[in-house]
Short mmCIF file of C-alpha atoms in Angstrom, two decimals:
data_model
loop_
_atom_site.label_atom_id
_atom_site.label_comp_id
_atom_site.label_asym_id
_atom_site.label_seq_id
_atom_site.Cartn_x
_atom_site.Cartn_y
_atom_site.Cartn_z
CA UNK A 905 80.48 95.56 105.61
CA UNK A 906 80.13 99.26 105.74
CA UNK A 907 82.45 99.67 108.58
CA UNK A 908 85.13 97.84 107.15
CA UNK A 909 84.61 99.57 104.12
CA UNK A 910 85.17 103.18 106.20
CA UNK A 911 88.16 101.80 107.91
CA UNK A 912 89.63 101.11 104.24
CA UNK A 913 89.29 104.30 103.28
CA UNK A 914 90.96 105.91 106.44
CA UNK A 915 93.83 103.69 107.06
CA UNK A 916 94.13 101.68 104.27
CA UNK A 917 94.08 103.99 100.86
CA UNK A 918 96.36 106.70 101.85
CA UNK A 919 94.35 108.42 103.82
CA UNK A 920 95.63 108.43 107.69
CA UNK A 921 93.96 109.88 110.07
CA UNK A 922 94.89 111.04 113.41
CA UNK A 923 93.15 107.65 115.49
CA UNK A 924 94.81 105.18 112.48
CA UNK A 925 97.95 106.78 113.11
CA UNK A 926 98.00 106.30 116.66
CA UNK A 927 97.01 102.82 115.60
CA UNK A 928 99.46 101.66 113.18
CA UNK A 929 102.48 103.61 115.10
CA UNK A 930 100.78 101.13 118.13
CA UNK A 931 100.74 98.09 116.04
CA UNK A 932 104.60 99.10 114.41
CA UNK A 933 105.76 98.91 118.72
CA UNK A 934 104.16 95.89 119.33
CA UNK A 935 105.70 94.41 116.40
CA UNK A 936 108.89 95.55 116.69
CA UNK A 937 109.01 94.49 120.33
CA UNK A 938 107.56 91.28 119.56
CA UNK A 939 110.10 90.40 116.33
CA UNK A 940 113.21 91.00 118.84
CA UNK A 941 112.06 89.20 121.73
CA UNK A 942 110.44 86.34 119.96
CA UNK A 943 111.86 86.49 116.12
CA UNK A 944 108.41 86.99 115.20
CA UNK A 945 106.30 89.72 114.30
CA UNK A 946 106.29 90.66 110.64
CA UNK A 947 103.23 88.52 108.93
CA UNK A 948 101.88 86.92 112.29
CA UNK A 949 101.04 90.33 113.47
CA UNK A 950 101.12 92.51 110.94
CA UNK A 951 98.88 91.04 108.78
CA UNK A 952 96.30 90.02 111.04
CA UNK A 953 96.69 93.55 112.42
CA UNK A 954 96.01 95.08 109.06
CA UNK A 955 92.67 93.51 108.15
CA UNK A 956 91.17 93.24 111.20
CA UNK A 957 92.09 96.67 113.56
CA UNK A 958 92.38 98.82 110.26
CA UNK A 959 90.31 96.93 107.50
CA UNK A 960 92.32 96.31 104.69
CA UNK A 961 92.24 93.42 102.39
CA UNK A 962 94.51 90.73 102.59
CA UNK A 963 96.15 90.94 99.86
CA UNK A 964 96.96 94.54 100.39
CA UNK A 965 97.95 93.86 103.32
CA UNK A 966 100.48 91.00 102.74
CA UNK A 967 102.24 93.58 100.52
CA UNK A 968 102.39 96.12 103.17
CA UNK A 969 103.75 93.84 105.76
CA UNK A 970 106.09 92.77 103.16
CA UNK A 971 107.51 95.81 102.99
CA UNK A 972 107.74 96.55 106.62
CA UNK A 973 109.69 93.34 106.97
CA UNK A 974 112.40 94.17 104.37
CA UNK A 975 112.82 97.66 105.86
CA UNK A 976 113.12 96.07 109.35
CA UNK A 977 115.03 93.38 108.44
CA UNK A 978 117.61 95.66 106.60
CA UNK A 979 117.76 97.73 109.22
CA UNK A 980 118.30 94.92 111.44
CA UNK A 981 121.21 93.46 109.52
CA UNK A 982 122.78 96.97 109.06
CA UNK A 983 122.67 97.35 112.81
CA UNK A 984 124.37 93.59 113.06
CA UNK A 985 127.35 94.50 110.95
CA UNK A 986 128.02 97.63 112.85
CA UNK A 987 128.31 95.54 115.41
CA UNK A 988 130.80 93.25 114.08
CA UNK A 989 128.73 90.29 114.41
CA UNK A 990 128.70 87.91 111.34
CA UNK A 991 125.54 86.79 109.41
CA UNK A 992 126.21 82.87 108.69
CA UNK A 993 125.48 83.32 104.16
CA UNK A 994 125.61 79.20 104.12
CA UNK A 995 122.06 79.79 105.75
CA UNK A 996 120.68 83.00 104.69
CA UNK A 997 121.69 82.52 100.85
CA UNK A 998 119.80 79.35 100.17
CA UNK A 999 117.10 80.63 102.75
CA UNK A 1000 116.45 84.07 100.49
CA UNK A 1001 116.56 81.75 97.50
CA UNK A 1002 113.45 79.96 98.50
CA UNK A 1003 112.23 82.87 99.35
CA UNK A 1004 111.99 84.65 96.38
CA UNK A 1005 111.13 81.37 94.50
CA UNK A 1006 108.37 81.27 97.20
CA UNK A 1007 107.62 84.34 95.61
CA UNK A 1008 107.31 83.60 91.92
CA UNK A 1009 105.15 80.93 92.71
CA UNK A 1010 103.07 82.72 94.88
CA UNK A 1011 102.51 86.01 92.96
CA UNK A 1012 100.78 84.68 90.32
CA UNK A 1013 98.08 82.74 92.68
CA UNK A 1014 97.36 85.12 95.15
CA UNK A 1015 94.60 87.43 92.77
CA UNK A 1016 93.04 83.97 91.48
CA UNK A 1017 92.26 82.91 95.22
CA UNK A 1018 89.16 83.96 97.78
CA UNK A 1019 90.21 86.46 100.56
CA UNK A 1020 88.27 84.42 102.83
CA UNK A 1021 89.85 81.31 102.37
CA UNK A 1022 93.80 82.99 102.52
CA UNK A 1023 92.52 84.74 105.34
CA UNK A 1024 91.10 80.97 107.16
CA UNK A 1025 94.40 79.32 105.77
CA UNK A 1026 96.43 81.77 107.44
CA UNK A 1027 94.76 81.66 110.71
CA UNK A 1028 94.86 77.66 110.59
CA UNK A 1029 98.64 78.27 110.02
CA UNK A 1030 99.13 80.44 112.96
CA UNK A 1031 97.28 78.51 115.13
CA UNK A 1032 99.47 75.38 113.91
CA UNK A 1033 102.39 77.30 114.37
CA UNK A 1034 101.38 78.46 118.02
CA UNK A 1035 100.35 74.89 119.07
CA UNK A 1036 103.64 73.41 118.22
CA UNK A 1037 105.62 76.52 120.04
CA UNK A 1038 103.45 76.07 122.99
CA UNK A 1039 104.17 71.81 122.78
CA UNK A 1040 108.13 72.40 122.12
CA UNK A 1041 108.19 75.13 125.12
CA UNK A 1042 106.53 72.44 127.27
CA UNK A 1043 108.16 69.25 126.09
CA UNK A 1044 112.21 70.55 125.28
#
């Protein structure tokens, strides 16, 4: 509607202003706090975050918390090596592989399908995701 369409074109096209600022440096803590504590954060709050607090799409904003996750995550690892602790490449090498496979496959899709339904797959996939966390938290 019209108010997601203002909220697009404060926070979402390049155009901050002071309350979206306030916002996303909100929604960057929470995040941040949440990824260390948990080991989650990037997508399963950032997106959500992104096209529901400040309004943009969801493909937009899958790119943007893209990004944030690589800068994070670099930073992360950069602050793990400082510290002399080891990053195990048997597991992250074939894990980054997918990843970016994940990616090729993905890319071309993601114009070709309806906001509406990534946005109702994603929530069905976070609500998955938090119903099996909640059953292995209870049942160890």
């Amino acid at each position: 509607g019209a108010d997601s369409d203002s909220k697009n074109q404060t926070c979402g096209m390049g155009v901050l202003s002071a309350r979206c600022t306030v916002v996303l440096l909100g929604l960057g803590v929470i995040t941040g706090v949440l990824s260390t504590l948990f080991g989650v954060g990037g997508g399963f709050i950032l997106v959500p975050a992104l096209v529901l607090v400040v309004g943009m799409g969801i493909h937009p904003a899958t790119a943007t918390s893209l990004m944030v996750i690589a800068l994070v995550s670099s930073a992360a690892i950069g602050t793990l090596l400082l510290r002399g602790q080891a990053i195990d490449l048997n597991i992250a090498l074939p894990f980054m592989g997918g990843g970016f496979l994940g990616i090729l496959i993905a890319t071309p899709l993601a114009p070709r399908l309806p906001r509406k339904g990534l946005q109702q797959s994603f929530a069905s996939i976070l609500m998955i995701v938090a119903m099996y966390t909640l059953y292995a938290s209870i049942n160890p």
